[in-house]
Coordinates of C-alpha atoms and ligand atoms in Angstrom, one line a residue:
M1 CA 19.8 -18.1 1.4
S2 CA 17.1 -18.2 -1.3
I3 CA 16.2 -14.9 -2.8
E4 CA 13.5 -14.4 -5.4
T5 CA 13.8 -11.5 -7.9
V6 CA 10.9 -9.8 -9.5
P7 CA 11.7 -7.1 -12.1
V8 CA 9.6 -4.0 -12.5
R9 CA 10.1 -3.3 -16.2
L10 CA 10.2 0.4 -16.9
G11 CA 12.7 0.7 -19.7
D12 CA 16.0 2.3 -18.6
R13 CA 14.4 2.8 -15.1
T14 CA 13.8 -1.0 -14.7
Y15 CA 14.5 -2.1 -11.1
D16 CA 14.5 -5.4 -9.1
I17 CA 12.4 -6.4 -6.1
L18 CA 14.5 -8.9 -4.1
I19 CA 12.4 -11.0 -1.7
G20 CA 13.8 -13.3 1.0
A21 CA 15.2 -13.6 4.5
G22 CA 18.4 -11.9 5.5
L23 CA 18.2 -8.9 3.1
I24 CA 18.7 -6.3 5.8
A25 CA 22.0 -7.8 6.7
R26 CA 22.9 -7.9 3.0
A27 CA 21.6 -4.5 2.1
G28 CA 25.0 -2.8 1.9
E29 CA 26.4 -5.1 -0.8
E30 CA 23.2 -5.1 -2.8
I31 CA 23.0 -1.3 -2.8
V32 CA 26.7 -0.7 -3.5
R33 CA 26.5 -3.1 -6.5
R34 CA 23.8 -1.0 -8.1
L35 CA 24.7 2.4 -6.8
P36 CA 28.5 2.5 -6.4
G37 CA 29.9 5.4 -4.3
V38 CA 26.4 6.3 -2.9
R39 CA 25.8 7.8 0.5
A40 CA 22.4 7.5 2.2
A41 CA 19.8 8.8 4.6
I42 CA 17.8 6.1 6.2
V43 CA 14.2 7.1 7.1
T44 CA 12.5 4.9 9.6
D45 CA 10.0 4.9 12.5
G46 CA 10.5 4.2 16.2
H47 CA 9.0 0.6 16.1
V48 CA 11.1 -0.5 13.1
A49 CA 14.3 1.3 14.3
A50 CA 14.2 -0.6 17.6
A51 CA 14.1 -4.0 15.8
H52 CA 16.0 -3.5 12.5
L53 CA 18.0 -0.2 12.3
D54 CA 21.3 -1.5 13.9
P55 CA 21.7 -4.4 11.5
L56 CA 21.1 -2.1 8.5
L57 CA 23.6 0.5 9.8
A58 CA 26.2 -2.3 10.3
S59 CA 25.6 -3.7 6.8
L60 CA 26.0 -0.2 5.2
E61 CA 29.1 0.5 7.1
G62 CA 30.6 -2.9 6.2
A63 CA 30.0 -2.0 2.5
G64 CA 31.5 1.5 2.9
V65 CA 28.2 3.4 2.5
G66 CA 28.2 6.5 4.8
S67 CA 24.7 7.0 6.3
T68 CA 22.6 9.0 8.6
A69 CA 19.3 7.9 10.2
I70 CA 16.1 9.9 10.6
T71 CA 13.6 8.3 13.0
L72 CA 10.0 9.4 13.0
P73 CA 6.9 8.5 15.2
P74 CA 5.1 5.4 14.0
G75 CA 1.6 5.6 12.5
E76 CA -0.5 7.1 9.7
K77 CA -0.3 10.7 11.1
T78 CA 3.4 10.7 10.1
K79 CA 2.3 11.1 6.5
S80 CA 2.2 14.8 7.1
F81 CA 3.8 18.1 6.0
E82 CA 5.6 18.4 9.3
A83 CA 7.2 15.0 9.0
L84 CA 8.1 15.7 5.3
Q85 CA 9.9 18.8 6.5
T86 CA 11.8 16.8 9.1
V87 CA 13.0 14.4 6.4
V88 CA 13.9 17.1 3.9
D89 CA 15.8 19.0 6.5
G90 CA 17.6 15.9 7.7
V91 CA 18.7 14.9 4.2
L92 CA 19.9 18.4 3.4
A93 CA 21.7 18.8 6.8
A94 CA 23.6 15.6 5.9
R95 CA 24.7 17.3 2.7
L96 CA 23.5 14.4 0.6
E97 CA 23.8 15.1 -3.2
R98 CA 21.2 14.4 -5.9
G99 CA 23.1 11.1 -6.8
D100 CA 22.9 9.9 -3.2
A101 CA 20.0 7.8 -1.8
V102 CA 17.1 8.0 0.6
I103 CA 16.5 4.5 2.1
A104 CA 13.0 3.9 3.4
L105 CA 13.2 1.3 6.2
G106 CA 9.7 0.6 7.4
G107 CA 6.1 0.1 6.4
G108 CA 4.1 2.0 3.8
V109 CA 3.9 5.2 5.9
I110 CA 7.7 5.5 5.8
G111 CA 7.9 4.4 2.2
D112 CA 5.4 6.9 1.0
L113 CA 6.9 9.8 3.0
A114 CA 10.6 9.0 2.3
G115 CA 9.8 8.4 -1.3
F116 CA 8.1 11.8 -1.6
A117 CA 11.1 13.5 0.1
S118 CA 13.5 11.7 -2.3
G119 CA 11.4 12.9 -5.2
I120 CA 11.5 16.5 -4.3
V121 CA 14.9 17.1 -2.6
R122 CA 17.3 18.5 -5.2
R123 CA 14.5 17.8 -7.7
G124 CA 14.9 14.0 -7.3
M125 CA 17.4 11.8 -5.5
R126 CA 17.9 8.1 -5.7
F127 CA 15.6 6.0 -3.6
V128 CA 15.8 2.5 -2.1
Q129 CA 12.7 0.8 -0.6
M130 CA 13.3 -1.6 2.3
P131 CA 9.7 -2.6 3.3
T132 CA 9.3 -4.2 6.7
S133 CA 5.5 -4.7 6.9
L134 CA 3.6 -7.2 4.9
L135 CA 1.6 -4.4 3.3
A136 CA 4.8 -2.6 2.2
Q137 CA 6.4 -5.8 0.9
V138 CA 3.4 -6.7 -1.3
D139 CA 2.3 -3.3 -2.4
S140 CA 3.5 0.1 -1.3
S141 CA 7.2 -0.4 -2.0
V142 CA 6.5 -1.2 -5.6
G143 CA 5.4 1.2 -8.3
G144 CA 6.5 4.7 -7.3
K145 CA 3.4 6.2 -5.8
T146 CA 4.7 8.5 -3.0
G147 CA 3.0 11.1 -0.9
I148 CA 1.3 12.4 2.3
N149 CA -2.2 13.0 3.5
S150 CA -4.2 16.2 3.8
T151 CA -7.2 17.1 6.1
H152 CA -9.1 17.0 2.7
G153 CA -8.2 13.4 2.1
K154 CA -5.7 10.5 1.7
N155 CA -2.5 10.8 -0.4
L156 CA -3.7 14.1 -1.9
V157 CA -0.1 15.5 -2.1
G158 CA 2.7 13.6 -3.7
V159 CA 4.7 12.6 -6.8
F160 CA 5.4 9.5 -8.8
H161 CA 9.0 8.6 -8.1
Q162 CA 10.3 5.1 -8.7
P163 CA 12.9 3.4 -6.5
Q164 CA 16.1 2.0 -7.9
L165 CA 15.8 -1.1 -5.8
V166 CA 13.4 -2.8 -3.4
L167 CA 14.8 -5.1 -0.7
A168 CA 12.0 -7.1 1.0
D169 CA 13.5 -9.0 4.0
T170 CA 10.8 -11.5 4.8
G171 CA 12.6 -12.1 8.2
A172 CA 11.6 -8.6 9.2
L173 CA 7.9 -9.7 9.3
D174 CA 8.7 -11.8 12.4
T175 CA 8.5 -8.6 14.5
L176 CA 5.3 -7.3 13.0
S177 CA 2.2 -7.3 15.1
D178 CA -0.7 -9.7 14.2
R179 CA -3.0 -6.8 13.5
E180 CA -0.6 -5.2 11.0
F181 CA 0.1 -8.5 9.3
R182 CA -3.7 -9.0 8.8
A183 CA -4.0 -5.5 7.5
G184 CA -1.3 -6.2 4.9
Y185 CA -3.1 -9.4 3.9
A186 CA -6.0 -7.3 2.6
E187 CA -3.8 -6.0 -0.2
V188 CA -2.7 -9.6 -1.0
A189 CA -6.3 -10.6 -1.3
K190 CA -6.9 -7.6 -3.5
Y191 CA -4.8 -9.0 -6.3
G192 CA -6.9 -12.1 -6.4
L193 CA -10.1 -10.1 -6.4
I194 CA -9.0 -7.8 -9.2
D195 CA -8.2 -10.4 -11.9
R196 CA -6.7 -13.6 -10.3
P197 CA -9.6 -15.8 -9.2
D198 CA -7.3 -18.8 -8.9
F199 CA -5.0 -16.9 -6.6
F200 CA -8.0 -15.9 -4.4
A201 CA -9.1 -19.5 -4.2
W202 CA -5.5 -20.5 -3.3
L203 CA -5.6 -17.8 -0.5
E204 CA -8.9 -19.2 0.8
D205 CA -7.2 -22.6 1.1
N206 CA -3.7 -21.5 2.3
W207 CA -4.1 -18.3 4.4
R208 CA -3.3 -20.1 7.6
E209 CA 0.1 -21.1 6.3
I210 CA 0.7 -17.6 5.0
F211 CA 0.1 -16.3 8.5
E212 CA 2.3 -19.0 10.1
G213 CA 5.3 -18.1 7.8
G214 CA 7.3 -20.4 5.5
P215 CA 7.1 -21.1 1.8
A216 CA 3.4 -20.1 1.4
R217 CA 4.1 -16.7 2.8
T218 CA 7.0 -16.1 0.4
R219 CA 4.9 -17.4 -2.5
A220 CA 2.1 -14.9 -1.6
I221 CA 4.5 -12.0 -1.4
A222 CA 6.2 -12.9 -4.7
E223 CA 2.9 -13.5 -6.5
S224 CA 1.6 -10.1 -5.2
C225 CA 4.7 -8.3 -6.4
R226 CA 4.5 -9.9 -9.8
A227 CA 0.8 -8.9 -10.1
K228 CA 1.6 -5.3 -9.2
A229 CA 4.8 -5.1 -11.3
E230 CA 2.8 -6.2 -14.4
V231 CA 0.2 -3.4 -13.9
V232 CA 2.8 -0.7 -13.2
A233 CA 4.9 -1.7 -16.3
R234 CA 1.7 -1.3 -18.4
D235 CA 0.5 2.0 -16.9
E236 CA 3.0 3.7 -14.6
F237 CA 1.1 6.9 -14.2
E238 CA -2.4 5.5 -13.8
T239 CA -3.9 6.8 -17.0
G240 CA -5.7 3.5 -17.5
D241 CA -5.9 0.2 -15.8
R242 CA -3.5 0.9 -12.9
A243 CA -6.6 2.3 -11.3
L244 CA -7.7 -1.3 -10.7
L245 CA -5.1 -1.4 -7.9
N246 CA -7.5 1.0 -6.2
L247 CA -10.1 -1.7 -5.6
G248 CA -11.6 -1.0 -2.1
H249 CA -9.7 2.3 -1.8
T250 CA -12.4 4.7 -2.7
F251 CA -14.5 3.7 0.3
G252 CA -11.4 2.8 2.3
H253 CA -9.6 6.1 1.9
A254 CA -12.9 8.0 2.8
L255 CA -13.0 6.0 6.0
E256 CA -9.4 6.7 6.8
G257 CA -10.0 10.4 6.4
A258 CA -13.3 10.2 8.4
T259 CA -11.4 8.6 11.3
G260 CA -8.7 11.3 11.3
Y261 CA -5.9 8.9 10.2
D262 CA -6.1 7.4 13.7
S263 CA -4.2 4.1 13.5
G264 CA -5.8 3.1 16.8
R265 CA -9.2 3.0 15.1
L266 CA -8.4 2.0 11.5
V267 CA -5.2 1.3 9.6
H268 CA -5.0 1.4 5.8
G269 CA -5.3 -2.3 5.2
E270 CA -8.3 -2.5 7.4
G271 CA -9.9 0.3 5.4
V272 CA -9.1 -1.5 2.2
A273 CA -10.7 -4.7 3.6
I274 CA -14.0 -2.8 4.5
G275 CA -13.7 -1.0 1.2
M276 CA -13.4 -4.2 -0.9
A277 CA -16.4 -5.8 1.0
L278 CA -18.4 -2.6 0.2
A279 CA -17.2 -2.5 -3.4
H280 CA -18.6 -6.0 -3.9
R281 CA -21.9 -5.2 -2.1
F282 CA -22.2 -2.0 -4.1
S283 CA -21.6 -4.0 -7.3
S284 CA -24.3 -6.4 -6.2
R285 CA -26.7 -3.6 -5.5
L286 CA -26.1 -2.4 -9.0
N287 CA -26.8 -5.9 -10.3
L288 CA -23.3 -6.3 -11.6
C289 CA -22.2 -9.1 -9.3
S290 CA -24.0 -11.8 -7.4
M291 CA -24.6 -11.5 -3.7
D292 CA -23.0 -14.9 -3.4
D293 CA -19.7 -13.5 -4.6
A294 CA -20.0 -10.5 -2.3
L295 CA -20.7 -12.8 0.7
R296 CA -17.8 -15.1 -0.3
V297 CA -15.4 -12.1 -0.2
E298 CA -16.7 -11.0 3.2
R299 CA -16.5 -14.6 4.6
H300 CA -12.8 -14.8 3.6
L301 CA -11.8 -11.4 4.9
A302 CA -13.7 -12.0 8.2
A303 CA -12.1 -15.5 8.5
V304 CA -8.6 -14.0 8.7
G305 CA -9.9 -11.5 11.3
L306 CA -10.3 -8.4 9.1
P307 CA -13.2 -5.9 9.5
T308 CA -15.7 -6.0 6.6
R309 CA -18.3 -3.4 7.7
M310 CA -18.3 0.2 8.7
A311 CA -19.8 -0.9 12.0
D312 CA -16.6 -2.8 12.7
I313 CA -14.7 0.5 13.2
P314 CA -14.6 1.6 16.8
G315 CA -16.2 5.0 17.6
D316 CA -18.6 7.2 15.7
L317 CA -18.3 7.9 12.0
P318 CA -19.4 11.1 10.2
D319 CA -22.7 10.8 8.3
A320 CA -23.1 9.5 4.8
D321 CA -23.0 13.0 3.2
R322 CA -19.6 13.7 4.9
L323 CA -18.2 10.3 3.7
L324 CA -19.4 11.3 0.2
A325 CA -17.5 14.6 0.5
Y326 CA -14.3 12.6 1.1
I327 CA -15.1 10.4 -1.9
A328 CA -15.5 13.5 -4.0
Q329 CA -11.9 14.4 -3.3
D330 CA -10.6 11.1 -4.6
K331 CA -7.9 11.4 -7.3
K332 CA -9.8 9.2 -9.7
V333 CA -12.6 11.9 -9.9
S334 CA -12.6 13.4 -13.4
R335 CA -14.6 16.5 -14.3
G336 CA -16.6 16.0 -11.2
A337 CA -17.6 12.5 -12.0
L338 CA -17.0 9.7 -9.5
T339 CA -14.9 6.7 -10.5
F340 CA -15.1 3.4 -8.6
I341 CA -13.5 0.0 -9.1
L342 CA -16.5 -2.3 -9.3
T343 CA -16.7 -6.0 -10.1
R344 CA -18.7 -8.7 -12.0
G345 CA -17.5 -11.3 -9.5
V346 CA -14.4 -12.7 -7.8
G347 CA -11.4 -11.8 -10.0
Q348 CA -13.5 -9.7 -12.4
A349 CA -12.9 -6.1 -11.3
F350 CA -13.3 -3.2 -13.7
I351 CA -13.1 0.6 -13.8
A352 CA -16.6 2.3 -13.6
R353 CA -16.5 5.9 -14.6
D354 CA -19.4 8.3 -14.0
V355 CA -20.9 6.5 -11.1
P356 CA -23.9 8.6 -10.0
S357 CA -23.3 10.2 -6.6
S358 CA -27.0 9.6 -5.7
E359 CA -26.4 5.8 -5.9
V360 CA -23.3 6.1 -3.8
L361 CA -25.1 8.2 -1.2
A362 CA -28.0 5.8 -1.0
F363 CA -25.6 2.9 -0.6
L364 CA -23.6 4.7 2.2
K365 CA -26.9 5.5 4.0
E366 CA -28.0 1.8 3.8
N367 CA -24.7 0.6 5.2
H368 CA -24.0 3.3 7.7
P369 CA -23.9 1.9 11.3
R370 CA -26.4 4.4 12.6
Ligands
NAD401 N1 2.5 3.8 -2.4 C1 1.7 2.8 -2.6 O1 1.6 2.2 -3.7 C2 0.9 2.3 -1.4 C3 0.3 1.1 -1.5 C4 -0.4 0.6 -0.4 C5 -0.4 1.4 0.8 N2 0.2 2.6 0.8 C6 0.3 3.4 2.1 O2 1.0 2.6 3.0 C7 0.5 3.0 4.3 C8 0.2 1.7 5.2 O3 1.4 1.0 5.3 P1 1.6 -0.1 6.5 O4 0.4 -0.9 6.6 O5 2.9 -0.7 6.3 O6 1.6 0.9 7.7 P2 2.8 1.5 8.6 O7 3.9 2.0 7.8 O8 2.2 2.4 9.6 O9 3.3 0.2 9.4 C9 2.4 -0.4 10.2 C10 2.9 -0.5 11.7 O10 3.8 -1.6 11.8 C11 5.1 -1.1 12.3 N3 6.1 -2.0 11.7 C12 6.4 -2.0 10.3 N4 7.3 -2.9 10.1 C13 7.5 -3.5 11.3 C14 8.3 -4.6 11.7 N5 9.0 -5.3 10.8 N6 8.4 -4.9 13.0 C15 7.6 -4.2 13.9 N7 6.8 -3.2 13.6 C16 6.8 -2.9 12.3 C17 5.1 0.3 12.0 O11 6.0 1.0 13.0 C18 3.7 0.7 12.2 O12 3.4 0.9 13.6 C19 -0.7 3.8 4.2 O13 -0.3 5.2 4.4 C20 -1.1 3.6 2.7 O14 -1.7 4.7 2.2 C21 0.9 3.1 -0.2
LIG402 O1 -0.1 1.5 -6.6 C1 -1.3 1.8 -6.8 O2 -1.6 2.3 -7.9 C2 -2.3 1.6 -5.8 O3 -3.4 2.1 -6.0 C3 -2.0 0.8 -4.6 C4 -2.8 1.1 -3.4 O4 -2.8 -0.1 -2.6 C5 -2.3 2.2 -2.5 O5 -3.0 2.3 -1.3 C6 -2.1 3.6 -3.2 O6 -1.4 4.5 -2.4 C7 -3.5 4.2 -3.4 O7 -3.3 5.2 -4.4 P1 -4.1 6.5 -4.5 O8 -3.7 7.0 -5.9 O9 -5.5 6.2 -4.4 O10 -3.6 7.4 -3.5
ZN403 ZN1 -3.6 0.4 -0.6

C-alpha cells in the first residue's frame, strides 16, 4: 500500500496528512500510534456512514480504541447550531475527556462541524480528520478552520482548531457521486489559479485522468495538500496571505447564503467555481486581468461540468443589493471595507482591500440572470 505523507508545519502542533487507499481500515493503528490510550467519538453523516462507518469501527476496535458514533443528516444545512448541539451532547454523554478525540468521518460539512465541537467541548479536545469527499481531502480537512453557518452568512461562527492527524483514504472517493467529485475539483483548480499556473495547465491536460482515478488523482490531492499546508504554515490565523485561499469565496459564499444552503441547488464547490469565474471577470472589468484569461478559466471549469455563471444556479436568486448584503458580512471585511481576492491572470491572485462596493454592485447587476 503506497501512502504519501504531507506535513503541516506548525511547530509543536505539526501534524501529518496521510494520503492513500486503505487508510480507513488502518485508522486504528495510525491513531493509536499518535494518541495512545485515546477514546473517540466518530461524527459522520448518513451517506458516509452507510459506506464507510463499519470498517472504521472495526479498525478502531481492533486497535483497542473505544468509540461511539454520532450520525447526522447529509448536506450543508447540517452546519447549524442544532447539529452542533447534537454533537456536543453526544460527546459529553459518552463521557469523553479533554484528551480524547473527535473523529470527523465525512466531507467538509462534517469536518467543519465536528472540528468546531472538538474545539469547544471541555475547551478543546483532540481532533482527527478522516475526509471522504474530494473537497475535504484537498482542502477542508487541512488548516484548522472549523465552524457553522448563520442566516446572516457562511461560516460566520467557529474557531481555529487544528487536527492532530488527517487520514485521507483515496479509496473512499469511489462511493462519492460525480456531482460532489466535480464540486471538490473546483478547490483543486483554485490552487492553480492562486499561484501555480503550471499546476493549472497540468489540470487542463489531465483532468480526465483525475476524474477516472489512479495516479493522477493521488498526485492532484497531494499537490493540493502541499499547496494548502504551505500557506497555513505561513499564516495560520489568516492575518495575511492565507486569505488567498478565499479566491472565489466572496461571491461563492454570498450565493450559498442566497440559496439558503440548499445543497439541491448549489453546493460549496459549485459556488466556488462560479465565484472564481466571477472573480476573474471582475478583475478583467477592473482592467487587472485580460478577458482571455477570464475566458480560459471559465472554459476549463465548464469542461469538467462545473457551473460558471449565476444563471447556472436553478431557481431564482435575490437581487444584486441582497447579494451585496451577504458580501458585506464576509469575514474579510475590515472597518466596513470590502476585501476581494482578485487576479492579474492565471496563477496571479492577490488580496485587494478597499474594493468599492459601488463597483461590486454594478458588476453584480451586469452579471445577474434577470
Ligand atoms: N474548513 C475549511 O478549510 C473548508 C475548506 C473548504 C470547504 N469547507 C466547507 O466544506 C463544506 C463542503 O464540503 P463537501 O463538499 O465535502 O460537502 P459535504 O460534506 O456535504 O459532502 C458532500 C456530499 O457527499 C457525501 N459524501 C461525502 N463523502 C462521501 C463518500 N465517500 N461516499 C459517498 N458520499 C459521500 C456527503 O454525505 C454529502 O452528501 C462546506 O460547508 C464548506 O464551507 C471548509
Ligand atoms: O482554509 C482557508 O483559509 C480557506 O479559505 C479554504 C476555503 O476553501 C474554505 O471554504 C474556507 O472555509 C473559507 O473560509 P472562510 O474564512 O471564508 O469561512
Ligand atoms: Zn472553499
